[in-house]
mmCIF file of C-alpha atoms (C1' of nucleotides) in Angstrom:
data_model
loop_
_atom_site.group_PDB
_atom_site.id
_atom_site.type_symbol
_atom_site.label_atom_id
_atom_site.label_comp_id
_atom_site.label_asym_id
_atom_site.label_seq_id
_atom_site.Cartn_x
_atom_site.Cartn_y
_atom_site.Cartn_z
ATOM 1 C CA MET A 20 -9.704 1.357 9.423
ATOM 2 C CA GLY A 21 -10.584 4.257 6.646
ATOM 3 C CA THR A 22 -7.294 4.368 5.903
ATOM 4 C CA SER A 23 -6.008 2.692 2.506
ATOM 5 C CA LYS A 24 -3.599 -0.024 2.871
ATOM 6 C CA THR A 25 -0.698 1.609 0.744
ATOM 7 C CA ALA A 26 1.812 -0.628 2.561
ATOM 8 C CA SER A 27 0.121 -3.444 1.004
ATOM 9 C CA PHE A 28 0.544 -2.852 -2.931
ATOM 10 C CA SER A 29 3.191 -1.978 -5.091
ATOM 11 C CA GLU A 30 5.052 1.207 -4.975
ATOM 12 C CA LYS A 31 4.169 1.359 -8.743
ATOM 13 C CA GLN A 32 -0.082 0.541 -8.070
ATOM 14 C CA ASN A 33 0.427 3.652 -5.489
ATOM 15 C CA GLU A 34 1.995 6.037 -7.846
ATOM 16 C CA LEU A 35 -0.550 5.653 -10.211
ATOM 17 C CA ALA A 36 -3.185 5.714 -8.015
ATOM 18 C CA ILE A 37 -1.710 9.009 -6.296
ATOM 19 C CA LEU A 38 -1.683 10.318 -10.163
ATOM 20 C CA PHE A 39 -5.068 9.153 -10.904
ATOM 21 C CA LYS A 40 -6.634 10.897 -7.923
ATOM 22 C CA ALA A 41 -5.433 14.072 -8.624
ATOM 23 C CA LEU A 42 -7.329 13.453 -11.553
ATOM 24 C CA SER A 43 -10.347 12.802 -9.854
ATOM 25 C CA HIS A 44 -12.465 15.774 -9.227
ATOM 26 C CA PRO A 45 -13.799 17.937 -12.286
ATOM 27 C CA ALA A 46 -12.062 21.256 -11.169
ATOM 28 C CA ARG A 47 -8.399 19.323 -12.153
ATOM 29 C CA VAL A 48 -9.890 18.176 -14.845
ATOM 30 C CA ALA A 49 -11.059 21.486 -15.881
ATOM 31 C CA ILE A 50 -7.595 23.245 -15.012
ATOM 32 C CA ILE A 51 -5.612 20.639 -17.217
ATOM 33 C CA GLU A 52 -8.411 21.567 -20.073
ATOM 34 C CA TYR A 53 -7.874 24.623 -19.549
ATOM 35 C CA LEU A 54 -4.347 25.010 -19.641
ATOM 36 C CA LEU A 55 -3.994 22.676 -23.004
ATOM 37 C CA THR A 56 -6.526 25.688 -24.694
ATOM 38 C CA VAL A 57 -3.753 28.232 -23.227
ATOM 39 C CA ASP A 58 -1.176 29.414 -25.343
ATOM 40 C CA THR A 59 1.928 29.489 -24.274
ATOM 41 C CA CYS A 60 3.052 27.981 -20.658
ATOM 42 C CA ILE A 61 2.654 31.774 -19.338
ATOM 43 C CA CYS A 62 -0.801 32.113 -18.055
ATOM 44 C CA GLY A 63 -2.171 33.187 -14.971
ATOM 45 C CA ASP A 64 -6.247 34.094 -13.406
ATOM 46 C CA ILE A 65 -6.733 30.022 -13.642
ATOM 47 C CA VAL A 66 -9.359 31.470 -10.810
ATOM 48 C CA ASN A 67 -11.290 33.252 -12.893
ATOM 49 C CA GLU A 68 -12.566 30.381 -15.293
ATOM 50 C CA LEU A 69 -13.386 28.132 -12.415
ATOM 51 C CA PRO A 70 -16.458 28.151 -10.866
ATOM 52 C CA LEU A 71 -14.610 28.174 -7.031
ATOM 53 C CA ALA A 72 -13.532 30.200 -4.646
ATOM 54 C CA GLN A 73 -9.623 31.658 -5.041
ATOM 55 C CA PRO A 74 -8.575 29.341 -1.857
ATOM 56 C CA THR A 75 -10.337 26.256 -3.134
ATOM 57 C CA VAL A 76 -8.370 26.162 -6.958
ATOM 58 C CA SER A 77 -5.427 26.987 -4.866
ATOM 59 C CA GLN A 78 -5.778 24.165 -3.132
ATOM 60 C CA HIS A 79 -6.758 22.194 -6.231
ATOM 61 C CA LEU A 80 -3.350 23.068 -8.270
ATOM 62 C CA LYS A 81 -1.477 22.444 -5.104
ATOM 63 C CA GLU A 82 -2.369 19.165 -5.986
ATOM 64 C CA LEU A 83 -2.165 18.886 -9.055
ATOM 65 C CA LYS A 84 1.701 19.940 -8.757
ATOM 66 C CA ASN A 85 2.280 17.632 -5.794
ATOM 67 C CA ALA A 86 1.715 14.710 -7.904
ATOM 68 C CA GLY A 87 4.192 16.620 -11.083
ATOM 69 C CA ILE A 88 1.020 17.335 -13.688
ATOM 70 C CA ILE A 89 1.661 20.730 -13.465
ATOM 71 C CA LYS A 90 4.347 23.033 -12.930
ATOM 72 C CA GLY A 91 4.246 26.376 -11.075
ATOM 73 C CA ASN A 92 6.868 29.134 -11.921
ATOM 74 C CA ILE A 93 6.800 32.006 -10.250
ATOM 75 C CA GLU A 94 6.796 35.138 -12.656
ATOM 76 C CA GLY A 95 6.121 38.684 -10.681
ATOM 77 C CA THR A 96 3.093 38.753 -9.142
ATOM 78 C CA ALA A 97 1.333 36.201 -10.902
ATOM 79 C CA ILE A 98 2.651 32.015 -11.238
ATOM 80 C CA CYS A 99 2.683 30.836 -14.455
ATOM 81 C CA TYR A 100 1.154 27.112 -13.963
ATOM 82 C CA CYS A 101 1.872 24.817 -16.798
ATOM 83 C CA LEU A 102 0.771 21.269 -17.624
ATOM 84 C CA ASN A 103 3.847 18.741 -17.511
ATOM 85 C CA PRO A 104 4.556 16.657 -20.631
ATOM 86 C CA GLU A 105 6.389 13.656 -18.733
ATOM 87 C CA THR A 106 3.771 13.129 -16.805
ATOM 88 C CA LEU A 107 1.467 13.045 -19.609
ATOM 89 C CA LYS A 108 3.271 10.904 -21.459
ATOM 90 C CA LYS A 109 3.158 8.397 -18.269
ATOM 91 C CA PHE A 110 -0.666 8.214 -19.018
ATOM 92 C CA GLU A 111 -1.140 7.992 -22.290
ATOM 93 C CA GLU A 112 1.482 4.774 -22.289
ATOM 94 C CA TYR A 113 0.896 3.617 -19.594
ATOM 95 C CA PHE A 114 -3.111 3.304 -21.053
ATOM 96 C CA PHE A 115 -1.099 1.867 -25.262
ATOM 97 C CA ALA A 116 0.233 -0.440 -23.292
ATOM 98 C CA ILE A 117 -2.891 -1.460 -21.430
ATOM 99 C CA THR A 118 -5.305 -1.525 -24.736
ATOM 100 C CA LYS A 119 -2.542 -3.510 -26.723
ATOM 101 C CA LYS A 120 -2.213 -5.699 -24.491
ATOM 102 C CA LEU A 121 -5.841 -6.040 -24.406
ATOM 103 C CA LYS A 122 -6.158 -6.380 -28.228
ATOM 104 C CA GLU A 123 -3.938 -9.750 -27.972
ATOM 105 C CA LYS A 124 -5.828 -11.238 -25.523
ATOM 106 C CA CYS A 125 -8.648 -10.388 -28.142
ATOM 107 C CA CYS A 126 -12.404 -11.479 -25.529
ATOM 108 C CA MET B 154 -19.441 21.867 2.251
ATOM 109 C CA GLY B 155 -17.448 18.831 1.557
ATOM 110 C CA THR B 156 -19.310 17.958 -1.433
ATOM 111 C CA SER B 157 -17.769 18.472 -5.223
ATOM 112 C CA LYS B 158 -20.032 20.529 -6.565
ATOM 113 C CA THR B 159 -20.632 18.860 -9.595
ATOM 114 C CA ALA B 160 -23.009 21.293 -10.945
ATOM 115 C CA SER B 161 -20.815 23.913 -11.724
ATOM 116 C CA PHE B 162 -18.697 21.645 -14.395
ATOM 117 C CA SER B 163 -19.354 20.562 -17.188
ATOM 118 C CA GLU B 164 -20.620 16.475 -17.909
ATOM 119 C CA LYS B 165 -17.730 15.531 -19.683
ATOM 120 C CA GLN B 166 -15.043 16.631 -16.999
ATOM 121 C CA ASN B 167 -17.769 15.355 -14.439
ATOM 122 C CA GLU B 168 -17.409 11.985 -16.022
ATOM 123 C CA LEU B 169 -13.674 11.624 -16.632
ATOM 124 C CA ALA B 170 -13.159 12.903 -12.685
ATOM 125 C CA ILE B 171 -15.641 9.305 -12.385
ATOM 126 C CA LEU B 172 -13.351 7.493 -14.375
ATOM 127 C CA PHE B 173 -10.017 8.401 -12.498
ATOM 128 C CA LYS B 174 -11.957 8.313 -8.851
ATOM 129 C CA ALA B 175 -12.232 5.057 -9.586
ATOM 130 C CA LEU B 176 -8.509 4.096 -10.601
ATOM 131 C CA SER B 177 -7.053 6.132 -7.949
ATOM 132 C CA HIS B 178 -6.774 3.280 -4.924
ATOM 133 C CA PRO B 179 -4.027 1.247 -5.370
ATOM 134 C CA ALA B 180 -6.234 -2.240 -4.979
ATOM 135 C CA ARG B 181 -8.056 -1.233 -7.663
ATOM 136 C CA VAL B 182 -4.711 -0.082 -9.999
ATOM 137 C CA ALA B 183 -3.758 -3.988 -9.018
ATOM 138 C CA ILE B 184 -7.372 -5.783 -10.029
ATOM 139 C CA ILE B 185 -7.031 -3.899 -13.019
ATOM 140 C CA GLU B 186 -3.675 -5.078 -14.089
ATOM 141 C CA TYR B 187 -4.553 -8.531 -12.379
ATOM 142 C CA LEU B 188 -7.163 -8.781 -15.164
ATOM 143 C CA LEU B 189 -5.060 -7.724 -17.550
ATOM 144 C CA THR B 190 -2.653 -11.027 -16.915
ATOM 145 C CA VAL B 191 -5.412 -13.294 -17.166
ATOM 146 C CA ASP B 192 -6.039 -14.581 -20.465
ATOM 147 C CA THR B 193 -9.028 -15.298 -20.635
ATOM 148 C CA CYS B 194 -12.442 -13.309 -19.089
ATOM 149 C CA ILE B 195 -12.898 -16.056 -17.042
ATOM 150 C CA CYS B 196 -11.793 -15.486 -13.948
ATOM 151 C CA GLY B 197 -12.631 -16.334 -10.503
ATOM 152 C CA ASP B 198 -10.806 -14.987 -6.925
ATOM 153 C CA ILE B 199 -9.960 -11.606 -6.832
ATOM 154 C CA VAL B 200 -9.873 -11.616 -3.361
ATOM 155 C CA ASN B 201 -7.094 -14.288 -2.913
ATOM 156 C CA GLU B 202 -5.151 -11.939 -4.975
ATOM 157 C CA LEU B 203 -4.820 -9.235 -2.949
ATOM 158 C CA PRO B 204 -3.948 -8.754 0.583
ATOM 159 C CA LEU B 205 -7.648 -7.497 1.831
ATOM 160 C CA ALA B 206 -10.809 -8.838 2.717
ATOM 161 C CA GLN B 207 -13.943 -9.905 1.036
ATOM 162 C CA PRO B 208 -16.117 -7.470 1.528
ATOM 163 C CA THR B 209 -13.574 -4.717 0.707
ATOM 164 C CA VAL B 210 -12.388 -6.211 -2.678
ATOM 165 C CA SER B 211 -15.976 -6.652 -3.550
ATOM 166 C CA GLN B 212 -16.412 -3.318 -3.118
ATOM 167 C CA HIS B 213 -13.966 -2.253 -5.144
ATOM 168 C CA LEU B 214 -15.140 -4.187 -8.252
ATOM 169 C CA LYS B 215 -18.276 -2.688 -7.705
ATOM 170 C CA GLU B 216 -16.968 0.793 -8.318
ATOM 171 C CA LEU B 217 -14.984 -0.659 -11.297
ATOM 172 C CA LYS B 218 -17.859 -1.646 -12.534
ATOM 173 C CA ASN B 219 -19.683 1.386 -11.490
ATOM 174 C CA ALA B 220 -17.238 3.467 -13.441
ATOM 175 C CA GLY B 221 -17.748 0.474 -16.768
ATOM 176 C CA ILE B 222 -13.734 -0.031 -16.767
ATOM 177 C CA ILE B 223 -15.014 -3.495 -16.215
ATOM 178 C CA LYS B 224 -17.736 -6.111 -16.576
ATOM 179 C CA GLY B 225 -18.661 -8.734 -14.104
ATOM 180 C CA ASN B 226 -21.196 -11.934 -15.660
ATOM 181 C CA ILE B 227 -22.671 -14.476 -13.429
ATOM 182 C CA GLU B 228 -21.087 -18.118 -14.294
ATOM 183 C CA GLY B 229 -22.281 -20.249 -11.659
ATOM 184 C CA THR B 230 -21.005 -19.777 -7.980
ATOM 185 C CA ALA B 231 -18.195 -16.929 -9.474
ATOM 186 C CA ILE B 232 -18.130 -14.147 -11.248
ATOM 187 C CA CYS B 233 -16.627 -13.464 -14.174
ATOM 188 C CA TYR B 234 -15.454 -10.076 -13.919
ATOM 189 C CA CYS B 235 -12.786 -8.549 -17.129
ATOM 190 C CA LEU B 236 -11.154 -5.115 -18.324
ATOM 191 C CA ASN B 237 -13.781 -3.105 -20.266
ATOM 192 C CA PRO B 238 -11.850 -2.524 -23.233
ATOM 193 C CA GLU B 239 -13.894 0.465 -24.513
ATOM 194 C CA THR B 240 -13.381 2.349 -21.647
ATOM 195 C CA LEU B 241 -9.787 1.773 -21.594
ATOM 196 C CA LYS B 242 -9.174 2.707 -24.816
ATOM 197 C CA LYS B 243 -11.419 6.337 -23.620
ATOM 198 C CA PHE B 244 -8.149 6.815 -21.384
ATOM 199 C CA GLU B 245 -5.474 6.089 -24.393
ATOM 200 C CA GLU B 246 -7.142 8.078 -26.704
ATOM 201 C CA TYR B 247 -8.055 11.304 -24.258
ATOM 202 C CA PHE B 248 -4.126 11.130 -23.143
ATOM 203 C CA PHE B 249 -3.124 10.680 -26.809
ATOM 204 C CA ALA B 250 -5.377 13.662 -27.435
ATOM 205 C CA ILE B 251 -3.390 15.545 -24.512
ATOM 206 C CA THR B 252 0.225 15.165 -25.414
ATOM 207 C CA LYS B 253 -0.489 15.499 -28.908
ATOM 208 C CA LYS B 254 -1.558 19.127 -28.661
ATOM 209 C CA LEU B 255 1.135 19.621 -25.976
ATOM 210 C CA LYS B 256 3.946 18.414 -28.570
ATOM 211 C CA GLU B 257 2.259 21.576 -30.738
ATOM 212 C CA LYS B 258 2.036 23.624 -28.059
ATOM 213 C CA CYS B 259 5.786 22.774 -27.777
ATOM 214 C CA CYS B 260 6.558 24.460 -24.173
ATOM 215 C "C1'" DT C 164 -33.503 -30.703 1.270
ATOM 216 C "C1'" DT C 165 -28.878 -29.576 3.822
ATOM 217 C "C1'" DA C 166 -24.580 -27.927 3.698
ATOM 218 C "C1'" DA C 167 -20.171 -25.794 1.511
ATOM 219 C "C1'" DT C 168 -18.753 -21.924 -1.527
ATOM 220 C "C1'" DA C 169 -18.592 -17.490 -3.689
ATOM 221 C "C1'" DT C 170 -19.969 -12.650 -3.844
ATOM 222 C "C1'" DA C 171 -23.122 -9.503 -1.621
ATOM 223 C "C1'" DT C 172 -24.658 -5.725 1.064
ATOM 224 C "C1'" DC C 173 -25.295 -3.965 5.497
ATOM 225 C "C1'" DG C 174 -23.783 -0.860 9.242
ATOM 226 C "C1'" DT C 175 -19.815 1.694 11.470
ATOM 227 C "C1'" DA C 176 -15.292 3.398 12.951
ATOM 228 C "C1'" DA C 177 -11.126 5.654 11.446
ATOM 229 C "C1'" DT C 178 -9.680 8.793 8.169
ATOM 230 C "C1'" DA C 179 -9.557 12.031 4.092
ATOM 231 C "C1'" DT C 180 -11.999 15.323 0.560
ATOM 232 C "C1'" DT C 181 -14.514 19.554 -0.520
ATOM 233 C "C1'" DG C 182 -15.111 24.230 -0.110
ATOM 234 C "C1'" DC C 183 -14.572 29.177 2.057
ATOM 235 C "C1'" DA C 184 -13.885 32.500 4.838
ATOM 236 C "C1'" DA C 185 -10.109 34.382 7.377
ATOM 237 C "C1'" DT C 186 -5.231 35.881 7.115
ATOM 238 C "C1'" DA C 187 -0.796 35.565 5.521
ATOM 239 C "C1'" DT C 188 2.812 36.407 2.003
ATOM 240 C "C1'" DA C 189 5.080 38.240 -1.371
ATOM 241 C "C1'" DA C 190 5.795 40.691 -5.536
ATOM 242 C "C1'" DC C 191 5.058 44.925 -8.088
ATOM 243 C "C1'" DA C 192 3.473 50.194 -7.882
ATOM 244 C "C1'" DA C 193 3.278 55.000 -6.426
ATOM 245 C "C1'" DT D 146 7.004 53.989 3.110
ATOM 246 C "C1'" DT D 147 1.745 52.803 1.670
ATOM 247 C "C1'" DG D 148 -1.335 50.512 -1.218
ATOM 248 C "C1'" DT D 149 -2.495 47.243 -4.487
ATOM 249 C "C1'" DT D 150 -2.622 42.624 -7.054
ATOM 250 C "C1'" DA D 151 -1.930 37.508 -6.827
ATOM 251 C "C1'" DT D 152 -1.471 33.596 -4.890
ATOM 252 C "C1'" DA D 153 -0.812 30.467 -0.114
ATOM 253 C "C1'" DT D 154 -2.003 29.136 4.374
ATOM 254 C "C1'" DT D 155 -4.855 28.147 8.361
ATOM 255 C "C1'" DG D 156 -8.849 26.252 10.546
ATOM 256 C "C1'" DC D 157 -13.154 23.976 10.163
ATOM 257 C "C1'" DA D 158 -17.563 21.825 9.536
ATOM 258 C "C1'" DA D 159 -19.836 18.800 5.339
ATOM 259 C "C1'" DT D 160 -19.212 15.415 3.197
ATOM 260 C "C1'" DA D 161 -17.020 11.399 1.376
ATOM 261 C "C1'" DT D 162 -14.263 7.220 1.890
ATOM 262 C "C1'" DT D 163 -12.068 3.260 2.929
ATOM 263 C "C1'" DA D 164 -11.788 -1.055 5.583
ATOM 264 C "C1'" DC D 165 -14.033 -4.652 7.908
ATOM 265 C "C1'" DG D 166 -16.972 -7.954 11.106
ATOM 266 C "C1'" DA D 167 -21.506 -10.019 10.905
ATOM 267 C "C1'" DT D 168 -24.896 -11.029 7.783
ATOM 268 C "C1'" DA D 169 -27.594 -12.168 3.323
ATOM 269 C "C1'" DT D 170 -28.026 -14.487 -1.340
ATOM 270 C "C1'" DA D 171 -27.276 -17.269 -4.121
ATOM 271 C "C1'" DT D 172 -25.375 -21.230 -7.086
ATOM 272 C "C1'" DT D 173 -24.106 -26.276 -6.815
ATOM 273 C "C1'" DA D 174 -23.298 -30.422 -4.799
ATOM 274 C "C1'" DA D 175 -24.782 -34.280 -2.188
#
DNA sequence: TTAATATATCGTAATATTGCAATATAACAA
DNA sequence: TTGTTATATTGCAATATTACGATATATTAA
């Protein structure tokens, strides 16, 4: 036990769960929201924006990157992280479809 | 350590993280999608729809209920679970606002 | 009442996540 | 080259999650 029974669910359901898991920590929500306030994709020092040590922030960034929610490009010494619009659009479309279907059901 | 530094983040960020965590397991995504296919709110036997034992399903339902994503009403021997449109609308609005802001930034 | 059915809770083992100090890597500046 | 800066990786302790057998609860039927 302790293991998620991944194989028992559809690929889509697992993919969605991975995306949601990437957002399931306040630090990662904070990273998303910070990247949203930055004007361009060029941005450094996310570490200074968060109340966590540098290795911890790095780990959270890695998780967001693995899930495809952010992208990271090496820009000299700094790394330029930015949001991935395609993935965020997926989220929007998923919930749009759900709320639309819910309206039709009219509980 | 091992504890999430909840107190270091805003209330909104923590609330969002809790909502996303509730969806971060394929079984819970499957429950949402099953409830979406059921015609009315009256529904039983979610257990039979999932490849998990009854206590496990009950636990997942509890997590979704705690997060406010589903509602449960006692209906005799059975329990009627249904989606909470308000919470799902929150998700939609959150991602709508993000994708809108991303378009304006035009990376 | 007793039996059957549906769902919840408890207890616990296996696994995953979180956070950070220590260390490593990689690029630039002097 | 050496030093500085920015980010990543490793290792590990504390905590959380997942799954399920056993058991409890609660409603209906007989």
